Amino acid sequence: MHSFSRLLTFFRKHWILMGGIIGIILLRFLLLVITPPGFYLDEAAGGAHVIALLQHGTNAHGEAWPLFSSSLGGGYTTPIYLYPLAAWVAIFGASEYALRAFSLFATILTAALIGYVLRKWFDNKTALIGVVIALTLPWGWVQGSVAWDPALVPLFIAGALASFSIAMKTAHSRRRIAAITGVGIILILLAYLYPPCRVTAPLLLVTFYSILFWQKKLSMTYTLLAIPFFLVLCIPLLQFMLQPEALERSRQLSVLYNTSVGEAILRGILNFSSMLSPQFLFITGDSNLRHATGIQGMLGPAALPPLIALAVAAIRFLKKRSRYTQLLRNQEIFLVLILLLGIVFSLLGSALTTEGQPHSLRATAAWPFYALLIAIGWRQLLTSSPNYIKYTSLTIAVIATTYYIVDLATLYPQRSASSFDVSTRQDIEAGTVNQNYPSLSIDYYKNK
């Protein structure tokens, strides 16, 4: 009875945010019927592997219970995506909507974990604000609504952050050990999931474990025991990465391909800086309409007021407290520094490739860190700013988000139709097979 009373009080205090979260989730599932449009060939290829796995216990190439399944353009459908999706399809079917709903479900879980992280560090209100941001952030909307491996990347990032937060905050040693182990396992699975994260995951693991060790949450004994265990988990991935086909794919996408070391470094720096530009973050975003809508940046104008508020607060704090130890005692500043490192590590995997820069999909691991930063910015803005700034900021956020959603539902499906094989899909459904369309993708339509 006491727990129910507390829950009722929670809903009364935060009913606007709770109602907004429920409404956004319902809206996202409804919009999934019309946007993104069509069904891209990469999505169909993954669907073909899933259907074959459920029907025959093999991938679409006839390989029994595969680790990595060869897909299109030299890429692979990874086990961290394939097997959970197969379980989902066994329950909900293999329709285009069902496959995309799996990605959306992962995005919703990501938002929930972002809220959990914020609740661990701050309070319920900040947590709910974080969930709203994660559900409406442009970076995660289109990419989290397409049936492909990268849609799960933010979930693993948020899971690692949640485990790290538990390890930092809990007073129970057993729970801390379980959380610390969880950080390592989740980040290793992230490396299996998506190639660019093979740069991000080890950097995050070293960072999280270094912080835990420095904060006396992690013992040297545990570290020495954990390292061999984690290395064993990585063996199948290392064996796959050393195969000639995988090495060639990595070589062709690398900034080092057919160039000098100096030129590669310069190219990497330019790629990295392009993903931090105002145009990319706030104005137009990724030009690939499978990655973004093209009418707002990856964070959108709604993110500007809280990020500005956070920057102003950080400058004021630095002026007041110049000592390094004082800075790190403030949990807000401490968490912000961790999130900034996370963003840098998440962008590196994309920056080290050459194709389609700035490439937001390969940097999709960054948006949970950005969502957390924006939530902290709103916390600062709503607690420390005059009312006229609060209301102006909220108005900007509501207008920008509403405009994004209206465009997503009305104009974006037409604008991006060619990017999602709309006409080709219609031809295949009508029985007309395009000879230039990949046979692996056609298998999905034949067998679904």
Short mmCIF file of C-alpha atoms in Angstrom, two decimals, residues 9-445:
data_model
loop_
_atom_site.label_atom_id
_atom_site.label_comp_id
_atom_site.label_asym_id
_atom_site.label_seq_id
_atom_site.Cartn_x
_atom_site.Cartn_y
_atom_site.Cartn_z
CA THR A 9 2.51 10.77 -5.59
CA PHE A 10 5.18 10.38 -8.27
CA PHE A 11 2.58 10.47 -11.06
CA ARG A 12 0.86 13.52 -9.54
CA LYS A 13 4.13 15.45 -9.35
CA HIS A 14 5.32 14.55 -12.84
CA TRP A 15 2.10 13.90 -14.78
CA ILE A 16 3.01 16.27 -17.63
CA LEU A 17 6.34 14.56 -18.29
CA MET A 18 4.87 11.08 -17.84
CA GLY A 19 1.99 11.88 -20.18
CA GLY A 20 4.43 13.30 -22.71
CA ILE A 21 6.58 10.15 -22.60
CA ILE A 22 3.59 7.84 -23.11
CA GLY A 23 2.29 10.05 -25.93
CA ILE A 24 5.65 10.14 -27.72
CA ILE A 25 6.04 6.36 -27.52
CA LEU A 26 2.56 5.81 -28.97
CA LEU A 27 3.22 8.41 -31.66
CA ARG A 28 6.48 6.76 -32.67
CA PHE A 29 4.82 3.37 -33.09
CA LEU A 30 1.99 4.97 -35.10
CA LEU A 31 4.36 6.94 -37.35
CA LEU A 32 6.38 3.80 -38.01
CA VAL A 33 3.61 2.79 -40.43
CA ILE A 34 4.47 5.67 -42.78
CA THR A 35 7.94 6.88 -41.89
CA PRO A 36 10.65 5.98 -42.74
CA PRO A 37 9.05 4.96 -46.05
CA GLY A 38 9.61 1.74 -47.98
CA PHE A 39 12.13 -0.86 -46.89
CA TYR A 40 15.83 -0.53 -47.72
CA LEU A 41 17.82 -3.39 -49.23
CA ASP A 42 20.03 -3.69 -46.12
CA GLU A 43 16.91 -4.13 -43.99
CA ALA A 44 15.59 -6.81 -46.34
CA ALA A 45 18.95 -8.64 -46.28
CA GLY A 46 18.88 -8.81 -42.48
CA GLY A 47 15.28 -9.99 -42.66
CA ALA A 48 16.27 -12.77 -45.06
CA HIS A 49 18.84 -14.07 -42.57
CA VAL A 50 16.32 -13.98 -39.72
CA ILE A 51 13.64 -15.87 -41.66
CA ALA A 52 16.16 -18.52 -42.74
CA LEU A 53 17.35 -18.89 -39.15
CA LEU A 54 13.83 -19.49 -37.87
CA GLN A 55 12.87 -21.85 -40.70
CA HIS A 56 16.06 -23.85 -41.13
CA GLY A 57 18.48 -22.98 -38.31
CA THR A 58 20.83 -21.39 -40.87
CA ASN A 59 21.38 -17.95 -42.30
CA ALA A 60 20.26 -17.16 -45.86
CA HIS A 61 23.52 -18.65 -47.19
CA GLY A 62 22.86 -22.02 -45.52
CA GLU A 63 25.42 -21.63 -42.71
CA ALA A 64 24.17 -23.27 -39.50
CA TRP A 65 23.87 -21.01 -36.44
CA PRO A 66 26.35 -18.44 -37.78
CA LEU A 67 28.34 -15.93 -35.78
CA PHE A 68 28.56 -13.35 -38.58
CA SER A 69 26.39 -13.60 -41.70
CA SER A 70 27.67 -12.09 -44.94
CA SER A 71 25.35 -9.33 -46.09
CA LEU A 72 25.58 -6.55 -48.71
CA GLY A 73 28.49 -4.36 -49.76
CA GLY A 74 31.02 -6.46 -47.87
CA GLY A 75 29.18 -6.00 -44.59
CA TYR A 76 27.86 -8.58 -42.14
CA THR A 77 24.73 -9.13 -40.08
CA THR A 78 26.09 -9.52 -36.56
CA PRO A 79 24.98 -12.09 -33.96
CA ILE A 80 24.07 -9.42 -31.40
CA TYR A 81 21.42 -8.19 -33.84
CA LEU A 82 20.45 -11.43 -35.59
CA TYR A 83 19.55 -13.66 -32.64
CA PRO A 84 17.53 -11.17 -30.54
CA LEU A 85 15.70 -10.15 -33.73
CA ALA A 86 14.95 -13.81 -34.47
CA ALA A 87 13.31 -14.14 -31.04
CA TRP A 88 11.29 -10.99 -31.75
CA VAL A 89 10.20 -12.24 -35.19
CA ALA A 90 9.17 -15.60 -33.70
CA ILE A 91 6.63 -13.67 -31.61
CA PHE A 92 5.60 -10.74 -33.82
CA GLY A 93 6.22 -12.01 -37.35
CA ALA A 94 8.57 -10.94 -40.12
CA SER A 95 6.69 -8.01 -41.65
CA GLU A 96 8.53 -4.79 -42.44
CA TYR A 97 6.71 -3.12 -39.56
CA ALA A 98 7.67 -5.88 -37.11
CA LEU A 99 11.35 -5.70 -38.04
CA ARG A 100 11.40 -1.94 -37.65
CA ALA A 101 9.39 -2.13 -34.42
CA PHE A 102 12.25 -4.18 -32.94
CA SER A 103 14.63 -1.27 -33.58
CA LEU A 104 12.12 1.17 -32.11
CA PHE A 105 11.68 -1.03 -29.04
CA ALA A 106 15.47 -0.97 -28.54
CA THR A 107 15.38 2.83 -28.81
CA ILE A 108 12.66 3.04 -26.16
CA LEU A 109 14.72 0.80 -23.85
CA THR A 110 17.67 3.13 -24.48
CA ALA A 111 15.56 6.10 -23.39
CA ALA A 112 14.50 4.23 -20.24
CA LEU A 113 18.13 3.45 -19.36
CA ILE A 114 19.11 7.08 -19.94
CA GLY A 115 16.41 8.03 -17.45
CA TYR A 116 17.77 5.43 -15.02
CA VAL A 117 21.29 6.87 -15.28
CA LEU A 118 20.02 10.39 -14.58
CA ARG A 119 17.98 9.19 -11.62
CA LYS A 120 21.09 7.54 -10.17
CA TRP A 121 23.06 10.79 -10.42
CA PHE A 122 20.31 13.37 -9.85
CA ASP A 123 16.54 13.07 -9.34
CA ASN A 124 13.26 11.85 -10.84
CA LYS A 125 12.49 15.06 -12.71
CA THR A 126 15.87 15.13 -14.47
CA ALA A 127 15.42 11.44 -15.29
CA LEU A 128 12.04 12.03 -16.95
CA ILE A 129 13.41 15.01 -18.89
CA GLY A 130 16.20 12.72 -20.13
CA VAL A 131 13.68 10.14 -21.34
CA VAL A 132 11.76 12.80 -23.29
CA ILE A 133 15.00 14.03 -24.88
CA ALA A 134 16.11 10.52 -25.83
CA LEU A 135 12.74 9.77 -27.45
CA THR A 136 12.65 13.00 -29.48
CA LEU A 137 16.31 13.58 -30.36
CA PRO A 138 16.61 13.70 -34.18
CA TRP A 139 19.80 11.61 -34.15
CA GLY A 140 17.99 8.63 -32.71
CA TRP A 141 14.61 9.01 -34.44
CA VAL A 142 15.20 7.86 -38.02
CA GLN A 143 18.19 5.65 -37.17
CA GLY A 144 16.21 4.02 -34.37
CA SER A 145 13.30 3.28 -36.70
CA VAL A 146 15.19 1.33 -39.38
CA ALA A 147 15.74 -2.44 -39.22
CA TRP A 148 19.53 -2.63 -39.01
CA ASP A 149 22.32 -3.47 -36.57
CA PRO A 150 23.24 0.14 -35.63
CA ALA A 151 19.79 0.67 -34.08
CA LEU A 152 20.96 -1.43 -31.11
CA VAL A 153 24.22 0.48 -30.54
CA PRO A 154 22.68 3.21 -28.32
CA LEU A 155 21.03 0.53 -26.17
CA PHE A 156 24.42 -1.02 -25.35
CA ILE A 157 25.93 2.41 -24.68
CA ALA A 158 23.09 3.24 -22.30
CA GLY A 159 23.40 -0.20 -20.70
CA ALA A 160 27.11 0.32 -20.08
CA LEU A 161 26.43 3.76 -18.60
CA ALA A 162 23.72 2.32 -16.35
CA SER A 163 26.05 -0.44 -15.09
CA PHE A 164 28.82 2.10 -14.55
CA SER A 165 26.42 4.33 -12.59
CA ILE A 166 25.37 1.42 -10.36
CA ALA A 167 29.03 0.59 -9.70
CA MET A 168 29.71 4.21 -8.79
CA LYS A 169 26.67 4.73 -6.57
CA THR A 170 25.86 1.44 -4.83
CA ALA A 171 27.04 0.68 -1.31
CA HIS A 172 26.66 -3.10 -1.73
CA SER A 173 29.88 -4.84 -2.76
CA ARG A 174 28.20 -7.77 -4.55
CA ARG A 175 26.00 -5.48 -6.57
CA ARG A 176 29.03 -3.35 -7.42
CA ILE A 177 31.00 -6.37 -8.65
CA ALA A 178 28.04 -7.49 -10.77
CA ALA A 179 27.72 -4.00 -12.25
CA ILE A 180 31.45 -3.73 -12.97
CA THR A 181 31.35 -7.11 -14.71
CA GLY A 182 28.29 -5.94 -16.62
CA VAL A 183 30.16 -2.91 -17.94
CA GLY A 184 32.82 -5.15 -19.46
CA ILE A 185 30.43 -7.70 -20.96
CA ILE A 186 28.13 -5.05 -22.45
CA LEU A 187 31.01 -3.20 -24.10
CA ILE A 188 32.44 -6.43 -25.52
CA LEU A 189 29.03 -7.24 -27.00
CA LEU A 190 28.97 -3.70 -28.41
CA ALA A 191 32.23 -4.45 -30.23
CA TYR A 192 30.59 -7.55 -31.75
CA LEU A 193 27.54 -5.52 -32.76
CA TYR A 194 28.94 -2.77 -34.99
CA PRO A 195 32.42 -2.32 -36.52
CA PRO A 196 32.95 1.40 -35.66
CA CYS A 197 32.33 0.50 -32.02
CA ARG A 198 35.46 -1.67 -32.07
CA VAL A 199 37.21 1.66 -31.57
CA THR A 200 34.67 3.08 -29.11
CA ALA A 201 34.11 0.06 -26.85
CA PRO A 202 37.71 -0.56 -25.65
CA LEU A 203 38.25 3.16 -25.04
CA LEU A 204 35.10 3.32 -22.93
CA LEU A 205 36.06 0.15 -21.06
CA VAL A 206 39.49 1.51 -20.14
CA THR A 207 37.95 4.86 -19.13
CA PHE A 208 35.19 3.38 -16.97
CA TYR A 209 37.52 0.92 -15.25
CA SER A 210 40.16 3.62 -14.68
CA ILE A 211 37.58 5.86 -13.02
CA LEU A 212 36.27 3.00 -10.88
CA PHE A 213 39.83 2.10 -9.84
CA TRP A 214 40.66 5.73 -9.06
CA GLN A 215 37.46 6.05 -7.00
CA LYS A 216 38.40 2.86 -5.11
CA LYS A 217 35.35 1.02 -6.45
CA LEU A 218 37.50 -1.52 -8.30
CA SER A 219 40.29 -3.65 -6.85
CA MET A 220 43.46 -4.74 -8.60
CA THR A 221 42.60 -8.37 -7.79
CA TYR A 222 39.30 -8.15 -9.65
CA THR A 223 40.99 -6.41 -12.58
CA LEU A 224 43.61 -9.15 -12.92
CA LEU A 225 40.87 -11.80 -12.86
CA ALA A 226 38.59 -9.92 -15.26
CA ILE A 227 41.14 -9.27 -18.01
CA PRO A 228 41.64 -12.97 -18.99
CA PHE A 229 37.86 -13.52 -18.87
CA PHE A 230 37.20 -10.57 -21.17
CA LEU A 231 39.98 -11.64 -23.54
CA VAL A 232 38.39 -15.09 -23.88
CA LEU A 233 35.06 -13.45 -24.76
CA CYS A 234 36.84 -11.47 -27.49
CA ILE A 235 38.49 -14.49 -29.18
CA PRO A 236 35.66 -15.26 -31.69
CA LEU A 237 35.52 -11.58 -32.68
CA LEU A 238 39.29 -11.41 -33.14
CA GLN A 239 39.22 -14.56 -35.27
CA PHE A 240 36.54 -13.01 -37.46
CA MET A 241 38.35 -9.67 -37.77
CA LEU A 242 41.53 -11.43 -38.95
CA GLN A 243 39.76 -13.19 -41.82
CA PRO A 244 40.89 -11.87 -45.25
CA GLU A 245 37.40 -10.64 -46.22
CA ALA A 246 36.94 -8.71 -42.97
CA LEU A 247 40.46 -7.25 -43.16
CA GLU A 248 39.88 -6.10 -46.74
CA ARG A 249 36.58 -4.45 -45.82
CA SER A 250 38.25 -2.58 -42.94
CA ARG A 251 41.18 -1.58 -45.12
CA GLN A 252 38.98 -0.10 -47.85
CA LEU A 253 36.96 1.98 -45.38
CA SER A 254 39.97 3.22 -43.41
CA VAL A 255 41.35 6.76 -43.73
CA LEU A 256 44.72 5.05 -44.30
CA TYR A 257 43.51 3.46 -47.55
CA ASN A 258 45.66 4.54 -50.55
CA THR A 259 47.16 7.53 -48.74
CA SER A 260 50.07 8.58 -46.53
CA VAL A 261 49.96 8.61 -42.74
CA GLY A 262 50.03 12.41 -42.68
CA GLU A 263 47.12 12.71 -45.08
CA ALA A 264 45.20 10.04 -43.15
CA ILE A 265 45.64 11.95 -39.88
CA LEU A 266 44.48 15.17 -41.54
CA ARG A 267 41.47 13.41 -43.05
CA GLY A 268 40.58 11.90 -39.68
CA ILE A 269 40.78 15.32 -37.99
CA LEU A 270 38.58 16.88 -40.69
CA ASN A 271 36.05 14.05 -40.39
CA PHE A 272 35.97 14.44 -36.62
CA SER A 273 35.58 18.21 -36.71
CA SER A 274 32.79 17.97 -39.31
CA MET A 275 30.71 15.97 -36.80
CA LEU A 276 31.11 18.77 -34.25
CA SER A 277 30.15 21.58 -36.61
CA PRO A 278 27.00 23.64 -35.86
CA GLN A 279 25.63 22.74 -39.28
CA PHE A 280 25.87 19.01 -38.57
CA LEU A 281 24.62 19.22 -34.98
CA PHE A 282 21.89 21.86 -35.22
CA ILE A 283 21.01 22.89 -38.79
CA THR A 284 21.01 20.20 -41.52
CA GLY A 285 22.65 17.10 -40.04
CA ASP A 286 23.68 14.11 -42.14
CA SER A 287 22.92 14.52 -45.86
CA ASN A 288 22.06 10.80 -46.18
CA LEU A 289 18.27 10.63 -45.85
CA ARG A 290 18.49 7.13 -44.36
CA HIS A 291 20.34 8.66 -41.43
CA ALA A 292 18.48 11.96 -40.93
CA THR A 293 15.63 14.04 -42.34
CA GLY A 294 17.81 16.88 -43.67
CA ILE A 295 15.70 19.67 -42.12
CA GLN A 296 17.38 19.75 -38.70
CA GLY A 297 20.76 18.86 -37.29
CA MET A 298 21.43 15.60 -35.49
CA LEU A 299 20.64 17.28 -32.16
CA GLY A 300 18.25 19.86 -33.58
CA PRO A 301 17.63 23.49 -32.52
CA ALA A 302 15.80 22.21 -29.42
CA ALA A 303 19.17 21.21 -27.95
CA LEU A 304 20.71 24.68 -28.23
CA PRO A 305 19.21 26.38 -25.11
CA PRO A 306 20.16 23.61 -22.64
CA LEU A 307 23.64 23.18 -24.12
CA ILE A 308 24.23 26.94 -23.93
CA ALA A 309 22.99 26.92 -20.33
CA LEU A 310 25.34 24.05 -19.52
CA ALA A 311 28.29 25.86 -21.11
CA VAL A 312 27.53 29.05 -19.15
CA ALA A 313 27.23 27.08 -15.90
CA ALA A 314 30.53 25.32 -16.58
CA ILE A 315 32.32 28.63 -17.23
CA ARG A 316 30.94 30.12 -14.01
CA PHE A 317 31.94 27.05 -12.04
CA LEU A 318 35.47 27.11 -13.45
CA LYS A 319 35.86 30.75 -12.47
CA LYS A 320 34.78 30.02 -8.89
CA ARG A 321 36.71 26.77 -8.38
CA SER A 322 39.95 26.45 -10.20
CA ARG A 323 41.34 23.52 -8.25
CA TYR A 324 41.23 20.17 -10.04
CA THR A 325 40.09 18.22 -6.97
CA GLN A 326 37.24 20.65 -6.29
CA LEU A 327 35.98 20.25 -9.85
CA LEU A 328 35.81 16.49 -9.60
CA ARG A 329 33.94 16.59 -6.27
CA ASN A 330 30.99 18.18 -8.06
CA GLN A 331 29.06 15.22 -9.48
CA GLU A 332 27.49 17.33 -12.22
CA ILE A 333 30.87 18.45 -13.58
CA PHE A 334 32.29 14.96 -13.04
CA LEU A 335 29.51 13.33 -15.08
CA VAL A 336 29.74 16.00 -17.80
CA LEU A 337 33.46 15.27 -18.24
CA ILE A 338 32.71 11.54 -18.59
CA LEU A 339 30.00 12.27 -21.16
CA LEU A 340 32.31 14.52 -23.18
CA LEU A 341 34.89 11.74 -23.29
CA GLY A 342 32.15 9.35 -24.39
CA ILE A 343 31.22 11.65 -27.26
CA VAL A 344 34.85 11.87 -28.40
CA PHE A 345 35.25 8.08 -28.32
CA SER A 346 31.94 7.58 -30.14
CA LEU A 347 32.88 9.92 -32.98
CA LEU A 348 36.32 8.37 -33.49
CA GLY A 349 35.03 5.16 -35.07
CA SER A 350 33.25 7.18 -37.74
CA ALA A 351 36.05 9.72 -38.18
CA LEU A 352 38.53 6.95 -39.06
CA THR A 353 36.48 5.96 -42.13
CA THR A 354 36.32 7.68 -45.51
CA GLU A 355 32.86 7.02 -46.93
CA GLY A 356 29.97 9.52 -46.69
CA GLN A 357 31.42 11.94 -44.16
CA PRO A 358 30.15 13.29 -41.87
CA HIS A 359 28.66 9.85 -41.25
CA SER A 360 26.23 10.02 -38.33
CA LEU A 361 25.22 6.35 -38.42
CA ARG A 362 28.76 5.18 -37.69
CA ALA A 363 28.77 7.68 -34.82
CA THR A 364 25.36 6.66 -33.48
CA ALA A 365 26.99 5.65 -30.17
CA ALA A 366 27.32 9.38 -29.46
CA TRP A 367 23.67 10.29 -29.12
CA PRO A 368 23.01 8.73 -25.67
CA PHE A 369 25.91 10.82 -24.33
CA TYR A 370 24.45 13.91 -25.99
CA ALA A 371 20.99 13.13 -24.59
CA LEU A 372 22.43 12.97 -21.07
CA LEU A 373 24.32 16.25 -21.60
CA ILE A 374 21.18 17.98 -22.85
CA ALA A 375 19.19 16.71 -19.85
CA ILE A 376 21.82 18.10 -17.47
CA GLY A 377 21.65 21.36 -19.42
CA TRP A 378 17.89 21.51 -18.90
CA ARG A 379 18.44 20.83 -15.21
CA GLN A 380 20.73 23.86 -15.05
CA LEU A 381 18.43 26.01 -17.14
CA LEU A 382 15.27 25.23 -15.18
CA THR A 383 16.86 25.69 -11.74
CA SER A 384 19.17 28.67 -12.29
CA SER A 385 17.67 30.85 -15.03
CA PRO A 386 15.12 33.70 -14.96
CA ASN A 387 11.58 32.79 -15.96
CA TYR A 388 11.74 34.57 -19.32
CA ILE A 389 14.75 32.44 -20.32
CA LYS A 390 13.02 29.25 -19.15
CA TYR A 391 9.85 29.96 -21.09
CA THR A 392 11.72 31.10 -24.20
CA SER A 393 13.85 27.96 -24.15
CA LEU A 394 10.84 25.69 -23.67
CA THR A 395 9.04 27.46 -26.52
CA ILE A 396 12.01 26.95 -28.85
CA ALA A 397 12.22 23.27 -27.89
CA VAL A 398 8.49 22.63 -28.38
CA ILE A 399 8.34 24.45 -31.74
CA ALA A 400 11.51 22.77 -33.08
CA THR A 401 10.40 19.30 -31.98
CA THR A 402 6.86 19.76 -33.32
CA TYR A 403 8.20 20.99 -36.66
CA TYR A 404 10.52 17.99 -36.85
CA ILE A 405 7.70 15.51 -36.15
CA VAL A 406 5.27 17.16 -38.60
CA ASP A 407 7.90 17.09 -41.36
CA LEU A 408 8.78 13.50 -40.48
CA ALA A 409 5.15 12.47 -40.91
CA THR A 410 4.30 14.52 -44.01
CA LEU A 411 7.19 15.63 -46.24
CA TYR A 412 10.07 13.35 -45.25
CA PRO A 413 8.47 10.13 -46.64
CA GLN A 414 8.26 11.73 -50.10
CA ARG A 415 11.66 13.39 -49.84
CA SER A 416 13.40 10.15 -48.87
CA ALA A 417 11.42 7.68 -51.01
CA SER A 418 14.32 6.92 -53.35
CA SER A 419 16.65 6.38 -50.37
CA PHE A 420 14.43 3.58 -49.07
CA ASP A 421 13.74 1.65 -52.31
CA VAL A 422 10.04 2.58 -52.30
CA SER A 423 9.43 2.01 -56.02
CA THR A 424 11.62 -1.11 -56.14
CA ARG A 425 9.77 -2.58 -53.18
CA GLN A 426 6.45 -1.92 -54.90
CA ASP A 427 7.71 -3.69 -58.04
CA ILE A 428 8.88 -6.72 -56.05
CA GLU A 429 5.58 -6.91 -54.17
CA ALA A 430 3.79 -6.79 -57.54
CA GLY A 431 5.86 -9.73 -58.80
CA THR A 432 8.29 -7.77 -60.96
CA VAL A 433 11.85 -8.71 -59.99
CA ASN A 434 14.53 -6.11 -60.63
CA GLN A 435 17.59 -8.00 -61.88
CA ASN A 436 19.93 -5.41 -60.35
CA TYR A 437 18.43 -5.78 -56.88
CA PRO A 438 20.45 -8.06 -54.54
CA SER A 439 19.15 -11.62 -54.48
CA LEU A 440 19.67 -11.74 -50.71
CA SER A 441 17.22 -8.86 -50.28
CA ILE A 442 14.73 -10.44 -52.70
CA ASP A 443 14.83 -13.61 -50.57
CA TYR A 444 13.19 -11.66 -47.77
CA TYR A 445 10.17 -10.75 -49.88
#
